[in-house]
């Protein structure tokens, strides 16, 4: 059954008004009709089974049939901060990371980022990233759409992370030295409802200055196992490990 995210201002009593891209998808792509059923997700993780009552030239009006109690969100919040990588790698991380339960994505301009952030294309790029997150959240039956932020500087990133309970950065030197205990130790300390800020470097990794800056501000360096992972693989490894720790045990 198709799933759509609906903002609070689209709700009137037990009726929901769907418009924009979702309207197009319902009417033009899925070719739904009056009486068709779909799932609507509101803010605060409220989910409802709905039935189409009316289709106009611009809106689909649906009625709430029943509220659904479902738990599809990770018990902890994970912020994925990623040094801007080449090509469409960040789009891949956002799509798959959303499927795996990330709560937020924060790109940042790292010292070794090959790609330079083009401010002229910023709004269009950010809009595309948010659309990818929304579609992935719908496909994976998430209860919320992850936040996708515009790229930050490393100093803005560190300031943002101060509000998060635990802070780590994936560092390949830890893997080379066989120090694989940090991530497991952090997971064991964390309680449900707490948050984790995880930083991943671009293709070239972190500079020495960035490593020292993270450590100075209370970030733990951690290995993601004995193998060296690609920049787009590492965040997905961490999210899968978190799911196993907090959802499958």
Short mmCIF file of N, CA and C in Angstrom, two decimals, residues 75-210:
data_model
loop_
_atom_site.label_atom_id
_atom_site.label_comp_id
_atom_site.label_asym_id
_atom_site.label_seq_id
_atom_site.Cartn_x
_atom_site.Cartn_y
_atom_site.Cartn_z
N UNK A 75 15.41 2.98 17.82
CA UNK A 75 15.23 3.46 19.20
C UNK A 75 16.21 4.57 19.60
N UNK A 76 17.26 4.78 18.81
CA UNK A 76 18.18 5.89 19.05
C UNK A 76 18.21 6.77 17.80
N UNK A 77 18.55 8.03 17.99
CA UNK A 77 18.68 8.94 16.86
C UNK A 77 20.13 8.94 16.39
N UNK A 78 20.32 8.75 15.09
CA UNK A 78 21.68 8.76 14.54
C UNK A 78 21.79 9.86 13.48
N UNK A 79 22.71 10.78 13.75
CA UNK A 79 23.02 11.86 12.81
C UNK A 79 24.23 11.43 11.97
N UNK A 80 24.07 11.43 10.66
CA UNK A 80 25.16 11.06 9.76
C UNK A 80 25.76 12.34 9.18
N UNK A 81 26.99 12.66 9.59
CA UNK A 81 27.71 13.80 9.04
C UNK A 81 28.75 13.26 8.05
N UNK A 82 28.75 13.80 6.85
CA UNK A 82 29.57 13.21 5.79
C UNK A 82 30.33 14.29 5.04
N UNK A 83 31.66 14.13 4.97
CA UNK A 83 32.46 15.01 4.14
C UNK A 83 32.04 14.87 2.70
N UNK A 84 31.83 15.98 2.01
CA UNK A 84 31.29 15.94 0.65
C UNK A 84 32.10 15.00 -0.24
N UNK A 85 31.48 13.92 -0.76
CA UNK A 85 32.19 12.99 -1.63
C UNK A 85 31.93 13.30 -3.11
N UNK A 86 32.59 12.56 -3.98
CA UNK A 86 32.45 12.78 -5.42
C UNK A 86 31.14 12.21 -5.94
N UNK A 87 30.71 12.72 -7.09
CA UNK A 87 29.59 12.15 -7.83
C UNK A 87 28.29 12.10 -7.05
N UNK A 88 27.61 10.97 -7.21
CA UNK A 88 26.30 10.81 -6.55
C UNK A 88 26.39 9.96 -5.29
N UNK A 89 27.59 9.86 -4.71
CA UNK A 89 27.76 9.02 -3.53
C UNK A 89 26.93 9.49 -2.34
N UNK A 90 26.81 10.81 -2.18
CA UNK A 90 26.02 11.31 -1.05
C UNK A 90 24.54 10.99 -1.25
N UNK A 91 24.07 11.03 -2.49
CA UNK A 91 22.68 10.65 -2.77
C UNK A 91 22.45 9.19 -2.38
N UNK A 92 23.42 8.35 -2.66
CA UNK A 92 23.34 6.93 -2.30
C UNK A 92 23.27 6.77 -0.78
N UNK A 93 24.12 7.52 -0.07
CA UNK A 93 24.14 7.45 1.40
C UNK A 93 22.80 7.92 1.97
N UNK A 94 22.25 9.00 1.42
CA UNK A 94 20.97 9.50 1.91
C UNK A 94 19.86 8.48 1.66
N UNK A 95 19.82 7.91 0.47
CA UNK A 95 18.77 6.94 0.16
C UNK A 95 18.86 5.70 1.04
N UNK A 96 20.02 5.07 1.05
CA UNK A 96 20.17 3.82 1.81
C UNK A 96 20.21 4.08 3.32
N UNK A 97 20.79 5.22 3.70
CA UNK A 97 20.82 5.57 5.12
C UNK A 97 19.42 5.82 5.66
N UNK A 98 18.56 6.39 4.85
CA UNK A 98 17.16 6.57 5.25
C UNK A 98 16.49 5.22 5.45
N UNK A 99 16.71 4.30 4.54
CA UNK A 99 16.15 2.96 4.67
C UNK A 99 16.62 2.28 5.95
N UNK A 100 17.84 2.57 6.36
CA UNK A 100 18.42 1.93 7.53
C UNK A 100 18.13 2.67 8.83
N UNK A 101 17.45 3.80 8.75
CA UNK A 101 16.97 4.44 9.99
C UNK A 101 17.63 5.71 10.44
N UNK A 102 18.53 6.31 9.64
CA UNK A 102 19.18 7.56 10.05
C UNK A 102 18.14 8.64 10.30
N UNK A 103 18.39 9.48 11.29
CA UNK A 103 17.43 10.54 11.60
C UNK A 103 17.80 11.86 10.95
N UNK A 104 19.06 12.01 10.52
CA UNK A 104 19.48 13.28 9.94
C UNK A 104 20.77 13.10 9.15
N UNK A 105 20.92 13.92 8.10
CA UNK A 105 22.13 13.91 7.28
C UNK A 105 22.70 15.32 7.24
N UNK A 106 23.99 15.43 7.56
CA UNK A 106 24.65 16.74 7.57
C UNK A 106 25.93 16.66 6.73
N UNK A 107 25.89 17.10 5.48
CA UNK A 107 27.12 17.15 4.69
C UNK A 107 28.02 18.27 5.22
N UNK A 108 29.33 18.12 5.04
CA UNK A 108 30.21 19.22 5.43
C UNK A 108 31.39 19.27 4.47
N UNK A 109 31.97 20.45 4.38
CA UNK A 109 33.11 20.67 3.49
C UNK A 109 34.37 20.27 4.23
N UNK A 110 34.90 19.09 3.90
CA UNK A 110 36.11 18.58 4.56
C UNK A 110 37.36 19.07 3.84
N UNK A 111 38.47 19.02 4.53
CA UNK A 111 39.73 19.48 3.96
C UNK A 111 40.09 18.71 2.70
N UNK A 112 39.75 17.43 2.66
CA UNK A 112 40.10 16.58 1.52
C UNK A 112 38.92 16.30 0.59
N UNK A 113 37.85 17.08 0.72
CA UNK A 113 36.74 16.94 -0.22
C UNK A 113 37.20 17.42 -1.59
N UNK A 114 37.08 16.54 -2.57
CA UNK A 114 37.46 16.90 -3.94
C UNK A 114 36.40 17.81 -4.55
N UNK A 115 35.15 17.50 -4.24
CA UNK A 115 34.03 18.29 -4.75
C UNK A 115 33.96 19.61 -4.00
N UNK A 116 33.80 20.70 -4.70
CA UNK A 116 33.63 22.01 -4.08
C UNK A 116 32.15 22.38 -4.13
N UNK A 117 31.64 22.86 -3.01
CA UNK A 117 30.23 23.20 -2.92
C UNK A 117 29.94 24.45 -3.74
N UNK A 118 29.01 24.33 -4.67
CA UNK A 118 28.62 25.43 -5.54
C UNK A 118 27.39 26.12 -4.95
N UNK A 119 27.59 27.30 -4.38
CA UNK A 119 26.49 28.01 -3.72
C UNK A 119 25.36 28.35 -4.68
N UNK A 120 25.70 28.53 -5.97
CA UNK A 120 24.68 28.89 -6.96
C UNK A 120 23.69 27.74 -7.19
N UNK A 121 24.16 26.52 -6.99
CA UNK A 121 23.30 25.35 -7.20
C UNK A 121 22.79 24.76 -5.89
N UNK A 122 23.01 25.48 -4.80
CA UNK A 122 22.74 24.94 -3.47
C UNK A 122 21.29 24.55 -3.27
N UNK A 123 20.37 25.46 -3.58
CA UNK A 123 18.96 25.20 -3.33
C UNK A 123 18.46 24.00 -4.13
N UNK A 124 18.86 23.92 -5.38
CA UNK A 124 18.43 22.82 -6.24
C UNK A 124 18.99 21.49 -5.74
N UNK A 125 20.26 21.50 -5.31
CA UNK A 125 20.89 20.28 -4.81
C UNK A 125 20.23 19.82 -3.52
N UNK A 126 20.00 20.75 -2.60
CA UNK A 126 19.38 20.41 -1.32
C UNK A 126 17.96 19.89 -1.53
N UNK A 127 17.24 20.49 -2.46
CA UNK A 127 15.88 20.04 -2.77
C UNK A 127 15.90 18.60 -3.27
N UNK A 128 16.88 18.27 -4.09
CA UNK A 128 17.00 16.89 -4.60
C UNK A 128 17.31 15.92 -3.47
N UNK A 129 18.24 16.29 -2.58
CA UNK A 129 18.58 15.41 -1.44
C UNK A 129 17.35 15.14 -0.57
N UNK A 130 16.57 16.19 -0.32
CA UNK A 130 15.37 16.03 0.52
C UNK A 130 14.33 15.15 -0.16
N UNK A 131 14.23 15.27 -1.47
CA UNK A 131 13.28 14.43 -2.21
C UNK A 131 13.70 12.96 -2.13
N UNK A 132 14.99 12.70 -2.25
CA UNK A 132 15.51 11.34 -2.14
C UNK A 132 15.18 10.76 -0.76
N UNK A 133 15.39 11.56 0.29
CA UNK A 133 15.09 11.11 1.65
C UNK A 133 13.60 10.82 1.82
N UNK A 134 12.76 11.68 1.28
CA UNK A 134 11.31 11.49 1.39
C UNK A 134 10.86 10.20 0.70
N UNK A 135 11.33 10.00 -0.52
CA UNK A 135 10.93 8.80 -1.26
C UNK A 135 11.44 7.53 -0.60
N UNK A 136 12.66 7.59 -0.06
CA UNK A 136 13.21 6.41 0.63
C UNK A 136 12.45 6.14 1.92
N UNK A 137 12.02 7.20 2.61
CA UNK A 137 11.25 7.03 3.85
C UNK A 137 9.89 6.40 3.55
N UNK A 138 9.28 6.79 2.46
CA UNK A 138 8.00 6.20 2.06
C UNK A 138 8.17 4.72 1.70
N UNK A 139 9.22 4.44 0.92
CA UNK A 139 9.45 3.06 0.48
C UNK A 139 9.74 2.13 1.65
N UNK A 140 10.46 2.62 2.64
CA UNK A 140 10.89 1.77 3.76
C UNK A 140 9.93 1.83 4.95
N UNK A 141 8.79 2.50 4.77
CA UNK A 141 7.76 2.59 5.82
C UNK A 141 8.28 3.24 7.08
N UNK A 142 9.04 4.33 6.90
CA UNK A 142 9.50 5.10 8.03
C UNK A 142 8.36 5.90 8.64
N UNK A 143 8.51 6.27 9.91
CA UNK A 143 7.53 7.10 10.57
C UNK A 143 7.87 8.58 10.46
N UNK A 144 9.03 8.91 9.91
CA UNK A 144 9.44 10.31 9.72
C UNK A 144 10.42 10.39 8.57
N UNK A 145 10.50 11.57 8.00
CA UNK A 145 11.49 11.83 6.95
C UNK A 145 12.74 12.39 7.62
N UNK A 146 13.90 11.82 7.37
CA UNK A 146 15.12 12.38 7.98
C UNK A 146 15.35 13.83 7.54
N UNK A 147 15.94 14.60 8.43
CA UNK A 147 16.33 15.97 8.07
C UNK A 147 17.57 15.89 7.17
N UNK A 148 17.61 16.74 6.16
CA UNK A 148 18.80 16.85 5.31
C UNK A 148 19.23 18.31 5.34
N UNK A 149 20.43 18.57 5.84
CA UNK A 149 20.91 19.93 6.02
C UNK A 149 21.78 20.37 4.86
N UNK A 150 21.85 21.66 4.66
CA UNK A 150 22.81 22.21 3.71
C UNK A 150 24.22 21.99 4.25
N UNK A 151 25.21 21.85 3.38
CA UNK A 151 26.58 21.61 3.85
C UNK A 151 27.08 22.67 4.83
N UNK A 152 27.80 22.20 5.84
CA UNK A 152 28.36 23.08 6.87
C UNK A 152 29.88 23.10 6.77
N UNK A 153 30.49 24.06 7.43
CA UNK A 153 31.93 24.01 7.65
C UNK A 153 32.18 23.06 8.82
N UNK A 154 33.40 22.66 9.01
CA UNK A 154 33.69 21.73 10.11
C UNK A 154 33.42 22.39 11.47
N UNK A 155 33.62 23.69 11.56
CA UNK A 155 33.35 24.39 12.82
C UNK A 155 31.85 24.47 13.10
N UNK A 156 31.07 24.70 12.07
CA UNK A 156 29.61 24.68 12.23
C UNK A 156 29.13 23.28 12.62
N UNK A 157 29.77 22.29 12.04
CA UNK A 157 29.42 20.90 12.34
C UNK A 157 29.67 20.58 13.81
N UNK A 158 30.81 20.97 14.31
CA UNK A 158 31.17 20.70 15.71
C UNK A 158 30.21 21.43 16.65
N UNK A 159 29.85 22.65 16.31
CA UNK A 159 28.91 23.41 17.13
C UNK A 159 27.54 22.72 17.13
N UNK A 160 27.10 22.26 15.99
CA UNK A 160 25.82 21.57 15.88
C UNK A 160 25.82 20.30 16.73
N UNK A 161 26.94 19.59 16.73
CA UNK A 161 27.02 18.30 17.43
C UNK A 161 26.98 18.43 18.94
N UNK A 162 27.15 19.63 19.49
CA UNK A 162 27.16 19.80 20.94
C UNK A 162 25.83 19.44 21.59
N UNK A 163 24.76 19.43 20.81
CA UNK A 163 23.44 19.11 21.35
C UNK A 163 23.18 17.60 21.39
N UNK A 164 24.11 16.80 20.87
CA UNK A 164 23.92 15.35 20.73
C UNK A 164 24.62 14.63 21.89
N UNK A 165 24.03 13.50 22.33
CA UNK A 165 24.55 12.80 23.51
C UNK A 165 25.93 12.20 23.31
N UNK A 166 26.16 11.53 22.18
CA UNK A 166 27.45 10.87 21.91
C UNK A 166 27.97 11.32 20.55
N UNK A 167 29.30 11.47 20.46
CA UNK A 167 29.92 11.97 19.23
C UNK A 167 31.12 11.08 18.87
N UNK A 168 31.13 10.59 17.65
CA UNK A 168 32.23 9.75 17.17
C UNK A 168 32.63 10.17 15.76
N UNK A 169 33.83 9.76 15.35
CA UNK A 169 34.20 9.89 13.94
C UNK A 169 34.93 8.61 13.53
N UNK A 170 34.60 8.13 12.34
CA UNK A 170 35.19 6.89 11.83
C UNK A 170 36.59 7.20 11.30
N UNK A 171 37.57 6.49 11.88
CA UNK A 171 38.98 6.82 11.58
C UNK A 171 39.73 5.54 11.24
N UNK A 172 40.23 5.48 10.01
CA UNK A 172 40.84 4.24 9.53
C UNK A 172 42.12 3.87 10.29
N UNK A 173 42.79 4.85 10.89
CA UNK A 173 43.99 4.53 11.65
C UNK A 173 43.67 3.64 12.85
N UNK A 174 42.47 3.79 13.41
CA UNK A 174 42.04 2.91 14.50
C UNK A 174 41.92 1.48 14.01
N UNK A 175 41.42 1.31 12.79
CA UNK A 175 41.28 -0.03 12.21
C UNK A 175 42.65 -0.64 11.96
N UNK A 176 43.57 0.15 11.43
CA UNK A 176 44.91 -0.36 11.13
C UNK A 176 45.64 -0.81 12.39
N UNK A 177 45.34 -0.15 13.51
CA UNK A 177 46.00 -0.50 14.77
C UNK A 177 45.24 -1.57 15.55
N UNK A 178 44.13 -2.03 15.00
CA UNK A 178 43.37 -3.11 15.64
C UNK A 178 42.51 -2.66 16.81
N UNK A 179 42.21 -1.36 16.90
CA UNK A 179 41.37 -0.85 17.99
C UNK A 179 39.91 -0.86 17.56
N UNK A 180 39.23 -1.96 17.85
CA UNK A 180 37.87 -2.13 17.33
C UNK A 180 36.79 -2.08 18.42
N UNK A 181 37.12 -1.63 19.60
CA UNK A 181 36.18 -1.73 20.71
C UNK A 181 35.31 -0.49 20.93
N UNK A 182 35.70 0.65 20.37
CA UNK A 182 35.05 1.92 20.73
C UNK A 182 33.57 1.94 20.35
N UNK A 183 33.23 1.55 19.12
CA UNK A 183 31.84 1.63 18.69
C UNK A 183 30.95 0.74 19.55
N UNK A 184 31.39 -0.48 19.81
CA UNK A 184 30.61 -1.38 20.65
C UNK A 184 30.43 -0.80 22.05
N UNK A 185 31.48 -0.17 22.56
CA UNK A 185 31.40 0.42 23.91
C UNK A 185 30.39 1.57 23.94
N UNK A 186 30.38 2.39 22.88
CA UNK A 186 29.42 3.50 22.81
C UNK A 186 28.00 2.95 22.76
N UNK A 187 27.76 1.95 21.92
CA UNK A 187 26.42 1.35 21.83
C UNK A 187 25.97 0.78 23.17
N UNK A 188 26.89 0.17 23.89
CA UNK A 188 26.53 -0.44 25.18
C UNK A 188 26.16 0.63 26.22
N UNK A 189 26.78 1.80 26.11
CA UNK A 189 26.48 2.88 27.05
C UNK A 189 25.17 3.58 26.71
N UNK A 190 24.81 3.60 25.45
CA UNK A 190 23.65 4.37 25.02
C UNK A 190 22.34 3.74 25.49
N UNK A 191 21.40 4.61 25.80
CA UNK A 191 20.06 4.17 26.18
C UNK A 191 19.08 4.57 25.09
N UNK A 192 17.98 3.85 25.02
CA UNK A 192 16.95 4.18 24.03
C UNK A 192 16.50 5.62 24.21
N UNK A 193 16.35 6.31 23.10
CA UNK A 193 15.95 7.71 23.13
C UNK A 193 17.12 8.67 23.07
N UNK A 194 18.35 8.18 23.24
CA UNK A 194 19.51 9.05 23.16
C UNK A 194 19.97 9.20 21.70
N UNK A 195 20.96 10.05 21.50
CA UNK A 195 21.38 10.39 20.13
C UNK A 195 22.88 10.18 19.94
N UNK A 196 23.24 9.88 18.69
CA UNK A 196 24.63 9.63 18.30
C UNK A 196 24.95 10.46 17.07
N UNK A 197 26.05 11.20 17.13
CA UNK A 197 26.53 12.01 16.01
C UNK A 197 27.75 11.31 15.43
N UNK A 198 27.64 10.81 14.20
CA UNK A 198 28.73 10.03 13.59
C UNK A 198 29.26 10.75 12.35
N UNK A 199 30.57 11.00 12.33
CA UNK A 199 31.19 11.75 11.25
C UNK A 199 32.03 10.81 10.37
N UNK A 200 31.88 10.98 9.05
CA UNK A 200 32.61 10.17 8.08
C UNK A 200 33.31 11.10 7.10
N UNK A 201 34.55 10.77 6.79
CA UNK A 201 35.33 11.61 5.89
C UNK A 201 35.01 11.34 4.43
N UNK A 202 35.50 12.20 3.53
CA UNK A 202 35.36 11.96 2.09
C UNK A 202 36.33 10.88 1.64
N UNK A 203 36.53 10.75 0.33
CA UNK A 203 37.38 9.67 -0.18
C UNK A 203 38.79 9.70 0.41
N UNK A 204 39.33 10.85 0.63
CA UNK A 204 40.70 10.95 1.14
C UNK A 204 40.82 10.89 2.65
N UNK A 205 39.70 10.72 3.35
CA UNK A 205 39.74 10.65 4.80
C UNK A 205 39.88 12.03 5.43
N UNK A 206 40.21 12.04 6.72
CA UNK A 206 40.36 13.29 7.46
C UNK A 206 41.81 13.77 7.44
N UNK A 207 41.98 15.06 7.50
CA UNK A 207 43.33 15.62 7.67
C UNK A 207 43.72 15.50 9.14
N UNK A 208 45.01 15.63 9.42
CA UNK A 208 45.48 15.57 10.81
C UNK A 208 44.84 16.67 11.65
N UNK A 209 44.66 17.84 11.03
CA UNK A 209 44.06 18.96 11.76
C UNK A 209 42.61 18.65 12.14
N UNK A 210 41.87 18.01 11.23
CA UNK A 210 40.49 17.66 11.53
C UNK A 210 40.40 16.63 12.64
#
